[in-house]
Amino acid sequence: MDYVYGPGKNHLFVPGPVNIPEPVLRAMNRNNEDYRSPAIPAMTKTLLEDVKKIFKTTTGTPFLIPTTGTGAWESALTNTLSPGDRTVSFLIGQFSLLWIDQQQRLNFNVDVIESEWGQGANLDILAEKLAADHSHSIKAICIVHNETATGVTNNLATVRKLLDHYRHPALLLVDGVSSICALDFRMDEWGVDVALTGSQKALSLPTGLGIVCASPKALEASKSAKSVRVFFDWNDYLKFYKLGTFWPYTPSIQLLYGLRAALDLIFEEGLDNVIARHTRMGKATRLAVEAWGLKNCTQREEWYSDTVTAVLVPPYIDSAEIVKRAWKRYNMSLGLGLNKVAGKVFRIGHLGNLNELQLLGCLAGVEMILKDVGYPVKLGSGVAAACAYLQNNIPMIPSRI
Ligand code: PLP
């Protein structure tokens, strides 16, 4: 029984945690097992090999850590850096802000590059800092690939180009929590040193796995990094990898079976098709927003996110009221505006296990809510704009051709 029951399915459109597909739910519905039996290490081996594919890496070393995105951040930082190390970090929204706060609390010397919320990372300032850093005092660039609070996707290829242009050896640490497995992400090609995500986002699992992938350079850095780490120490994992038992402590058996099923579904659809599906969802949502006469919080097209759209509302509307109504009247969950954009935006999450018709249900719901709160929307306008695009662009379902 739901804690607060509503008829039909809840339309879950927050940008994580997202819908869990039925085969994954079924795969997780099982008893505990002895993780030291031959079965769990054998499955773990396949998981470690296969998660590398979603990071697009052949040289990276993955870690499946029983944690959330926040723990994955901590794992990336404490394994590669020492207290006092200078990091350059971009403040563009709530999640980049929280990561910066974590970096400060872990005693790194954080050099913050701030942008208005709705803008992407200011890479011109990064270029200036790299050019001026002759002594290589910057040890890491920390960047959130997709800022979930504002729906902004940063250009990681350009960050890599800048590092290469200035021949700067700083590590590139990337939060891919709301991007990996949904947006184009290329760990090896972009020279990302640590990439991380959380299971409740595009992988469409319950919360509880932080998936972190370290480049050979990051593993090398971990040998001399002096930050205190215990639970997150990669070295403990590596010891057990060598032994072939894989786990320094008890994994969640159910999540591992869930991850196996989730990866199988992603590979069955094809990772590139999964990414293309997200591209369509993002585009359809933006077309609807435009048809409603509303503005995207993301200020430039180059930063548009295909996993979450933050919609700006007119000043006479409180966006929190939209989110409240969605839940109370239409059994739909939308994302709130966070911190600086609280009351100003609501967010439509369109990531993970989701199809176009589900999205149209959400868009129809948003139209009714907009009318409820006094915004003069023409009912059907956003849905029509999204349909016109989707009808021309939805491919056959790969497994059914
Ligand atoms: N990074 C990004 C981009 C996020 O969107 C989130 C959560 O939404 C986090 C980090 C934090 O992840 P968690 O809540 O799993 O700790």
Tab-separated table of C-alpha atoms and ligand atoms in Angstrom:
chain	number	residue	atom	x	y	z
A	1	MET	CA	0.000	0.000	0.000
A	2	ASP	CA	1.291	3.462	-0.819
A	3	TYR	CA	1.940	5.667	2.177
A	4	VAL	CA	-0.499	8.180	0.737
A	5	TYR	CA	-2.476	6.325	-1.899
A	6	GLY	CA	-3.581	7.919	-5.163
A	7	PRO	CA	-5.441	6.072	-7.911
A	8	GLY	CA	-3.490	4.840	-10.925
A	9	LYS	CA	0.251	5.143	-11.240
A	10	ASN	CA	2.117	8.067	-9.825
A	11	HIS	CA	3.577	10.046	-12.723
A	12	LEU	CA	7.120	10.333	-11.487
A	13	PHE	CA	8.795	13.246	-13.234
A	14	VAL	CA	11.332	14.396	-10.689
A	15	PRO	CA	14.882	14.266	-12.063
A	16	GLY	CA	15.720	11.333	-9.801
A	17	PRO	CA	14.870	9.085	-8.198
A	18	VAL	CA	13.224	7.821	-11.366
A	19	ASN	CA	10.923	5.002	-12.453
A	20	ILE	CA	12.255	1.492	-11.953
A	21	PRO	CA	11.389	-0.867	-14.847
A	22	GLU	CA	9.362	-3.985	-14.032
A	23	PRO	CA	12.112	-6.481	-14.980
A	24	VAL	CA	14.471	-4.674	-12.604
A	25	LEU	CA	11.898	-4.721	-9.792
A	26	ARG	CA	11.424	-8.431	-10.326
A	27	ALA	CA	15.159	-9.085	-10.439
A	28	MET	CA	15.552	-7.399	-7.045
A	29	ASN	CA	12.678	-9.248	-5.413
A	30	ARG	CA	14.793	-11.965	-3.886
A	31	ASN	CA	16.281	-13.315	-0.720
A	32	ASN	CA	19.683	-12.349	0.612
A	33	GLU	CA	22.612	-14.504	-0.374
A	34	ASP	CA	26.061	-15.234	0.902
A	35	TYR	CA	28.186	-12.692	-0.926
A	36	ARG	CA	31.209	-14.934	-0.444
A	37	SER	CA	29.596	-17.754	-2.400
A	38	PRO	CA	30.938	-18.189	-5.950
A	39	ALA	CA	27.758	-16.636	-7.405
A	40	ILE	CA	28.086	-13.041	-6.258
A	41	PRO	CA	31.756	-12.565	-7.227
A	42	ALA	CA	30.968	-14.098	-10.624
A	43	MET	CA	28.133	-11.629	-11.157
A	44	THR	CA	30.176	-8.723	-9.761
A	45	LYS	CA	32.854	-9.441	-12.350
A	46	THR	CA	30.317	-9.008	-15.149
A	47	LEU	CA	28.969	-5.835	-13.539
A	48	LEU	CA	32.408	-4.253	-13.295
A	49	GLU	CA	33.117	-5.066	-16.923
A	50	ASP	CA	29.732	-3.826	-18.096
A	51	VAL	CA	29.523	-0.545	-16.163
A	52	LYS	CA	32.671	0.500	-18.017
A	53	LYS	CA	30.568	0.521	-21.171
A	54	ILE	CA	28.194	3.147	-19.799
A	55	PHE	CA	31.166	5.360	-18.921
A	56	LYS	CA	32.630	4.660	-22.385
A	57	THR	CA	35.934	3.597	-20.943
A	58	THR	CA	38.203	0.655	-21.541
A	59	THR	CA	41.009	1.839	-19.296
A	60	GLY	CA	39.004	2.964	-16.239
A	61	THR	CA	38.585	0.997	-13.017
A	62	PRO	CA	35.029	0.986	-11.677
A	63	PHE	CA	33.901	0.841	-8.053
A	64	LEU	CA	30.350	-0.048	-7.017
A	65	ILE	CA	30.038	1.603	-3.645
A	66	PRO	CA	27.038	1.227	-1.329
A	67	THR	CA	26.349	4.958	-1.177
A	68	THR	CA	24.630	7.827	-3.012
A	69	GLY	CA	25.926	10.476	-5.404
A	70	THR	CA	27.187	12.466	-2.414
A	71	GLY	CA	29.302	9.535	-1.244
A	72	ALA	CA	30.550	9.049	-4.793
A	73	TRP	CA	31.745	12.696	-4.746
A	74	GLU	CA	33.590	12.034	-1.504
A	75	SER	CA	35.154	8.906	-2.926
A	76	ALA	CA	36.404	10.829	-5.986
A	77	LEU	CA	37.894	13.640	-3.898
A	78	THR	CA	39.432	11.799	-0.962
A	79	ASN	CA	41.076	9.115	-3.084
A	80	THR	CA	42.824	11.547	-5.390
A	81	LEU	CA	43.599	14.700	-3.364
A	82	SER	CA	45.312	15.823	-0.168
A	83	PRO	CA	44.049	18.434	2.316
A	84	GLY	CA	44.995	21.927	1.140
A	85	ASP	CA	45.076	20.933	-2.528
A	86	ARG	CA	43.680	23.568	-4.853
A	87	THR	CA	40.612	22.566	-6.827
A	88	VAL	CA	38.790	24.652	-9.410
A	89	SER	CA	35.071	24.145	-9.151
A	90	PHE	CA	32.134	25.736	-10.997
A	91	LEU	CA	29.179	27.078	-9.041
A	92	ILE	CA	26.163	27.066	-11.359
A	93	GLY	CA	23.344	25.552	-9.298
A	94	GLN	CA	22.394	23.641	-6.176
A	95	PHE	CA	24.320	20.435	-6.852
A	96	SER	CA	27.536	22.141	-7.855
A	97	LEU	CA	27.083	24.258	-4.718
A	98	LEU	CA	26.763	21.157	-2.540
A	99	TRP	CA	29.824	19.596	-4.109
A	100	ILE	CA	31.803	22.776	-3.466
A	101	ASP	CA	30.605	22.744	0.142
A	102	GLN	CA	31.846	19.163	0.452
A	103	GLN	CA	35.208	20.122	-1.023
A	104	GLN	CA	35.519	22.951	1.500
A	105	ARG	CA	34.535	20.737	4.407
A	106	LEU	CA	37.150	18.205	3.317
A	107	ASN	CA	39.703	21.031	3.586
A	108	PHE	CA	40.559	21.529	-0.039
A	109	ASN	CA	41.400	24.992	-1.213
A	110	VAL	CA	38.468	25.568	-3.543
A	111	ASP	CA	38.803	28.142	-6.269
A	112	VAL	CA	35.173	28.799	-7.215
A	113	ILE	CA	34.126	30.016	-10.659
A	114	GLU	CA	30.600	31.290	-10.252
A	115	SER	CA	27.978	31.845	-12.939
A	116	GLU	CA	24.424	33.011	-12.828
A	117	TRP	CA	22.048	30.070	-12.244
A	118	GLY	CA	20.812	29.063	-15.688
A	119	GLN	CA	24.244	29.477	-17.255
A	120	GLY	CA	26.907	26.840	-17.812
A	121	ALA	CA	30.422	26.673	-16.410
A	122	ASN	CA	32.423	29.734	-17.398
A	123	LEU	CA	35.200	28.118	-19.402
A	124	ASP	CA	36.804	31.455	-20.358
A	125	ILE	CA	37.697	31.965	-16.715
A	126	LEU	CA	38.928	28.398	-16.502
A	127	ALA	CA	41.199	29.120	-19.479
A	128	GLU	CA	42.577	32.228	-17.722
A	129	LYS	CA	43.265	30.269	-14.541
A	130	LEU	CA	44.984	27.444	-16.393
A	131	ALA	CA	47.082	29.892	-18.409
A	132	ALA	CA	48.213	31.660	-15.225
A	133	ASP	CA	48.951	28.505	-13.257
A	134	HIS	CA	52.588	27.997	-14.235
A	135	SER	CA	53.382	26.152	-11.014
A	136	HIS	CA	50.512	23.724	-11.537
A	137	SER	CA	48.989	24.528	-8.178
A	138	ILE	CA	45.571	23.431	-9.471
A	139	LYS	CA	45.319	19.757	-8.657
A	140	ALA	CA	41.802	19.073	-9.922
A	141	ILE	CA	39.021	20.566	-11.989
A	142	CYS	CA	35.684	19.529	-10.487
A	143	ILE	CA	32.696	19.888	-12.759
A	144	VAL	CA	29.085	18.764	-12.679
A	145	HIS	CA	28.331	17.541	-16.188
A	146	ASN	CA	24.610	18.145	-15.862
A	147	GLU	CA	23.415	20.594	-13.183
A	148	THR	CA	20.120	19.020	-12.174
A	149	ALA	CA	18.831	22.140	-10.432
A	150	THR	CA	18.838	24.325	-13.533
A	151	GLY	CA	18.920	21.855	-16.428
A	152	VAL	CA	22.340	22.914	-17.656
A	153	THR	CA	24.734	20.558	-19.417
A	154	ASN	CA	28.372	21.581	-19.456
A	155	ASN	CA	30.737	20.964	-22.328
A	156	LEU	CA	33.313	18.484	-21.061
A	157	ALA	CA	35.087	18.127	-24.399
A	158	THR	CA	36.034	21.809	-24.184
A	159	VAL	CA	37.316	21.417	-20.629
A	160	ARG	CA	39.588	18.621	-21.852
A	161	LYS	CA	40.722	20.742	-24.810
A	162	LEU	CA	41.680	23.569	-22.459
A	163	LEU	CA	43.627	21.261	-20.141
A	164	ASP	CA	45.485	19.849	-23.143
A	165	HIS	CA	46.040	23.271	-24.690
A	166	TYR	CA	47.721	24.570	-21.541
A	167	ARG	CA	49.425	21.192	-20.969
A	168	HIS	CA	47.979	21.277	-17.498
A	169	PRO	CA	48.196	18.059	-15.454
A	170	ALA	CA	45.172	18.730	-13.195
A	171	LEU	CA	42.847	15.817	-12.689
A	172	LEU	CA	39.407	16.110	-14.258
A	173	LEU	CA	36.743	14.982	-11.771
A	174	VAL	CA	33.229	14.797	-13.191
A	175	ASP	CA	29.866	14.473	-11.508
A	176	GLY	CA	27.810	12.550	-14.034
A	177	VAL	CA	24.955	11.878	-11.627
A	178	SER	CA	22.219	13.146	-13.924
A	179	SER	CA	24.058	12.530	-17.179
A	180	ILE	CA	25.806	9.180	-17.355
A	181	CYS	CA	23.708	6.618	-19.215
A	182	ALA	CA	21.374	9.331	-20.528
A	183	LEU	CA	23.582	11.989	-22.153
A	184	ASP	CA	26.590	11.592	-24.399
A	185	PHE	CA	29.432	10.831	-22.009
A	186	ARG	CA	32.893	9.690	-23.066
A	187	MET	CA	35.267	9.065	-20.198
A	188	ASP	CA	38.288	7.957	-22.229
A	189	GLU	CA	37.862	10.346	-25.150
A	190	TRP	CA	37.427	13.353	-22.848
A	191	GLY	CA	40.233	12.300	-20.540
A	192	VAL	CA	38.016	12.235	-17.471
A	193	ASP	CA	39.962	11.029	-14.454
A	194	VAL	CA	37.101	10.247	-12.130
A	195	ALA	CA	33.511	9.951	-13.313
A	196	LEU	CA	30.651	9.090	-11.025
A	197	THR	CA	26.940	8.514	-10.937
A	198	GLY	CA	24.198	7.331	-8.596
A	199	SER	CA	21.947	4.335	-9.173
A	200	GLN	CA	18.640	6.212	-8.801
A	201	LYS	CA	19.187	8.393	-11.866
A	202	ALA	CA	19.540	7.223	-15.461
A	203	LEU	CA	20.241	3.630	-14.451
A	204	SER	CA	16.697	3.572	-13.028
A	205	LEU	CA	17.493	1.625	-9.883
A	206	PRO	CA	16.721	2.363	-6.251
A	207	THR	CA	19.086	4.774	-4.532
A	208	GLY	CA	22.039	3.103	-2.864
A	209	LEU	CA	24.845	2.517	-5.340
A	210	GLY	CA	27.467	5.106	-6.092
A	211	ILE	CA	29.194	4.096	-9.289
A	212	VAL	CA	32.629	5.586	-9.614
A	213	CYS	CA	35.172	5.043	-12.359
A	214	ALA	CA	38.838	5.995	-12.027
A	215	SER	CA	41.335	6.509	-14.839
A	216	PRO	CA	44.858	5.062	-14.544
A	217	LYS	CA	46.050	8.611	-13.697
A	218	ALA	CA	43.487	8.852	-10.872
A	219	LEU	CA	44.564	5.460	-9.507
A	220	GLU	CA	48.150	6.641	-9.584
A	221	ALA	CA	47.155	9.824	-7.732
A	222	SER	CA	45.416	7.713	-5.089
A	223	LYS	CA	48.763	6.221	-4.107
A	224	SER	CA	50.014	9.574	-2.802
A	225	ALA	CA	46.722	11.305	-1.876
A	226	LYS	CA	46.698	12.015	1.843
A	227	SER	CA	43.027	12.669	2.524
A	228	VAL	CA	41.662	10.478	5.274
A	229	ARG	CA	39.391	7.836	3.831
A	230	VAL	CA	38.164	4.579	5.223
A	231	PHE	CA	34.806	3.476	3.866
A	232	PHE	CA	35.583	4.971	0.447
A	233	ASP	CA	39.169	3.780	0.121
A	234	TRP	CA	39.666	2.439	-3.397
A	235	ASN	CA	42.660	0.484	-2.187
A	236	ASP	CA	40.459	-1.786	-0.084
A	237	TYR	CA	38.388	-2.543	-3.163
A	238	LEU	CA	41.472	-3.179	-5.288
A	239	LYS	CA	42.792	-5.700	-2.749
A	240	PHE	CA	39.589	-7.707	-3.046
A	241	TYR	CA	39.542	-7.334	-6.837
A	242	LYS	CA	42.937	-9.050	-6.864
A	243	LEU	CA	41.612	-11.853	-4.693
A	244	GLY	CA	38.628	-12.278	-7.013
A	245	THR	CA	36.137	-11.902	-4.143
A	246	PHE	CA	35.523	-8.224	-4.973
A	247	TRP	CA	33.877	-6.939	-1.778
A	248	PRO	CA	35.633	-5.259	1.160
A	249	TYR	CA	32.290	-5.172	2.969
A	250	THR	CA	28.740	-6.393	2.513
A	251	PRO	CA	27.143	-5.348	-0.776
A	252	SER	CA	23.400	-5.041	-1.271
A	253	ILE	CA	22.645	-8.330	-3.012
A	254	GLN	CA	19.328	-7.031	-4.320
A	255	LEU	CA	20.903	-3.911	-5.841
A	256	LEU	CA	23.521	-6.007	-7.590
A	257	TYR	CA	20.841	-8.170	-9.203
A	258	GLY	CA	18.982	-4.957	-10.038
A	259	LEU	CA	22.078	-3.457	-11.643
A	260	ARG	CA	22.568	-6.626	-13.697
A	261	ALA	CA	18.983	-6.382	-14.962
A	262	ALA	CA	19.236	-2.622	-15.557
A	263	LEU	CA	22.412	-2.990	-17.619
A	264	ASP	CA	20.869	-5.860	-19.600
A	265	LEU	CA	17.912	-3.631	-20.494
A	266	ILE	CA	20.172	-0.748	-21.488
A	267	PHE	CA	22.313	-2.960	-23.704
A	268	GLU	CA	19.223	-4.569	-25.227
A	269	GLU	CA	17.941	-1.125	-26.207
A	270	GLY	CA	21.474	-0.068	-27.127
A	271	LEU	CA	23.289	2.665	-25.191
A	272	ASP	CA	23.269	4.992	-28.187
A	273	ASN	CA	19.519	4.449	-28.584
A	274	VAL	CA	19.033	5.204	-24.879
A	275	ILE	CA	20.907	8.463	-25.359
A	276	ALA	CA	18.897	9.264	-28.511
A	277	ARG	CA	15.679	8.629	-26.569
A	278	HIS	CA	16.795	11.198	-23.995
A	279	THR	CA	17.600	13.652	-26.782
A	280	ARG	CA	14.013	13.285	-28.053
A	281	MET	CA	12.542	13.706	-24.568
A	282	GLY	CA	14.536	16.868	-23.980
A	283	LYS	CA	13.612	18.356	-27.335
A	284	ALA	CA	9.893	17.463	-26.979
A	285	THR	CA	9.777	19.028	-23.517
A	286	ARG	CA	11.436	22.216	-24.702
A	287	LEU	CA	9.008	22.485	-27.614
A	288	ALA	CA	6.111	22.198	-25.168
A	289	VAL	CA	7.592	24.876	-22.897
A	290	GLU	CA	7.974	27.185	-25.879
A	291	ALA	CA	4.381	26.529	-26.973
A	292	TRP	CA	3.173	27.436	-23.477
A	293	GLY	CA	4.952	30.772	-23.866
A	294	LEU	CA	7.245	30.006	-20.930
A	295	LYS	CA	11.006	30.291	-20.704
A	296	ASN	CA	13.620	27.665	-20.028
A	297	CYS	CA	15.817	28.499	-17.021
A	298	THR	CA	18.782	27.434	-19.172
A	299	GLN	CA	19.908	30.586	-20.884
A	300	ARG	CA	21.548	29.247	-24.018
A	301	GLU	CA	20.797	26.386	-26.364
A	302	GLU	CA	24.335	25.007	-26.056
A	303	TRP	CA	23.593	24.198	-22.383
A	304	TYR	CA	20.131	22.638	-22.821
A	305	SER	CA	19.812	19.462	-20.821
A	306	ASP	CA	18.158	16.367	-22.227
A	307	THR	CA	17.561	14.865	-18.778
A	308	VAL	CA	15.843	17.736	-16.953
A	309	THR	CA	14.101	20.936	-17.958
A	310	ALA	CA	13.744	23.748	-15.434
A	311	VAL	CA	10.794	25.903	-16.472
A	312	LEU	CA	10.675	29.551	-15.393
A	313	VAL	CA	7.235	30.770	-14.307
A	314	PRO	CA	5.984	34.359	-14.429
A	315	PRO	CA	6.638	36.365	-11.229
A	316	TYR	CA	2.982	36.274	-10.162
A	317	ILE	CA	3.102	32.465	-9.852
A	318	ASP	CA	4.871	30.491	-7.127
A	319	SER	CA	6.383	27.450	-8.830
A	320	ALA	CA	6.119	25.480	-5.577
A	321	GLU	CA	2.340	25.735	-5.947
A	322	ILE	CA	2.633	23.971	-9.326
A	323	VAL	CA	4.559	21.106	-7.746
A	324	LYS	CA	2.067	20.883	-4.875
A	325	ARG	CA	-0.921	20.798	-7.225
A	326	ALA	CA	0.721	18.207	-9.451
A	327	TRP	CA	0.887	15.834	-6.530
A	328	LYS	CA	-2.391	16.686	-4.854
A	329	ARG	CA	-4.626	16.823	-7.897
A	330	TYR	CA	-3.007	14.838	-10.685
A	331	ASN	CA	-0.875	12.214	-8.901
A	332	MET	CA	2.211	13.569	-10.590
A	333	SER	CA	5.600	14.416	-9.100
A	334	LEU	CA	7.530	17.355	-10.537
A	335	GLY	CA	10.811	18.792	-9.285
A	336	LEU	CA	10.825	21.864	-7.060
A	337	GLY	CA	12.965	24.915	-7.698
A	338	LEU	CA	15.939	24.713	-5.350
A	339	ASN	CA	17.677	27.447	-3.394
A	340	LYS	CA	18.201	30.547	-5.606
A	341	VAL	CA	15.525	29.451	-8.059
A	342	ALA	CA	12.998	28.304	-5.418
A	343	GLY	CA	9.528	29.558	-6.334
A	344	LYS	CA	10.814	30.600	-9.745
A	345	VAL	CA	11.154	27.294	-11.572
A	346	PHE	CA	9.625	23.866	-11.561
A	347	ARG	CA	11.490	20.967	-13.069
A	348	ILE	CA	10.419	18.216	-15.399
A	349	GLY	CA	12.748	15.245	-15.095
A	350	HIS	CA	12.872	13.218	-18.281
A	351	LEU	CA	15.511	10.647	-17.602
A	352	GLY	CA	15.794	6.959	-17.067
A	353	ASN	CA	13.259	4.333	-17.947
A	354	LEU	CA	10.651	6.490	-19.595
A	355	ASN	CA	8.970	6.644	-22.983
A	356	GLU	CA	7.497	9.385	-25.079
A	357	LEU	CA	3.854	8.681	-24.279
A	358	GLN	CA	4.582	8.848	-20.576
A	359	LEU	CA	6.160	12.234	-21.180
A	360	LEU	CA	3.053	13.405	-23.045
A	361	GLY	CA	0.991	12.505	-19.972
A	362	CYS	CA	3.244	14.724	-17.912
A	363	LEU	CA	3.016	17.589	-20.390
A	364	ALA	CA	-0.789	17.330	-20.438
A	365	GLY	CA	-0.781	17.423	-16.645
A	366	VAL	CA	1.459	20.479	-16.551
A	367	GLU	CA	-0.902	22.306	-18.903
A	368	MET	CA	-3.863	21.699	-16.612
A	369	ILE	CA	-1.862	22.771	-13.587
A	370	LEU	CA	-0.698	25.951	-15.312
A	371	LYS	CA	-4.344	26.782	-15.937
A	372	ASP	CA	-5.172	25.913	-12.313
A	373	VAL	CA	-2.650	28.443	-11.036
A	374	GLY	CA	-3.852	31.228	-13.307
A	375	TYR	CA	-1.420	31.069	-16.210
A	376	PRO	CA	-3.229	31.631	-19.520
A	377	VAL	CA	-2.119	28.503	-21.335
A	378	LYS	CA	-3.957	27.091	-24.319
A	379	LEU	CA	-4.767	23.511	-23.328
A	380	GLY	CA	-3.163	21.069	-25.725
A	381	SER	CA	-0.632	23.560	-27.088
A	382	GLY	CA	2.461	21.988	-25.534
A	383	VAL	CA	1.248	18.449	-26.120
A	384	ALA	CA	0.570	19.280	-29.776
A	385	ALA	CA	4.030	20.775	-30.253
A	386	ALA	CA	5.670	17.751	-28.621
A	387	CYS	CA	3.517	15.305	-30.629
A	388	ALA	CA	4.282	17.010	-33.919
A	389	TYR	CA	7.982	16.526	-33.229
A	390	LEU	CA	7.763	13.054	-31.704
A	391	GLN	CA	5.507	11.618	-34.389
A	392	ASN	CA	8.213	12.365	-36.927
A	393	ASN	CA	11.094	11.187	-34.806
A	394	ILE	CA	10.220	8.154	-32.675
A	395	PRO	CA	11.999	5.136	-34.169
A	396	MET	CA	10.798	1.537	-33.985
A	397	ILE	CA	11.525	-0.101	-30.638
A	398	PRO	CA	14.884	-1.812	-31.298
A	399	SER	CA	13.866	-5.134	-29.692
A	400	ARG	CA	10.641	-5.294	-31.722
A	401	ILE	CA	11.893	-4.659	-35.253
B	1	PLP	N1	24.965	15.532	-8.252
B	1	PLP	C1	23.884	15.786	-8.993
B	1	PLP	C2	24.072	16.392	-10.357
B	1	PLP	C3	22.620	15.482	-8.510
B	1	PLP	O1	21.542	15.730	-9.261
B	1	PLP	C4	22.494	14.907	-7.214
B	1	PLP	C5	21.182	14.586	-6.669
B	1	PLP	O2	20.143	14.852	-7.234
B	1	PLP	C6	23.652	14.667	-6.481
B	1	PLP	C7	24.867	14.986	-7.029
B	1	PLP	C8	23.585	14.096	-5.114
B	1	PLP	O3	23.237	12.748	-5.208
B	1	PLP	P1	22.597	11.970	-3.980
B	1	PLP	O4	21.342	12.650	-3.616
B	1	PLP	O5	22.390	10.589	-4.561
B	1	PLP	O6	23.599	11.967	-2.886
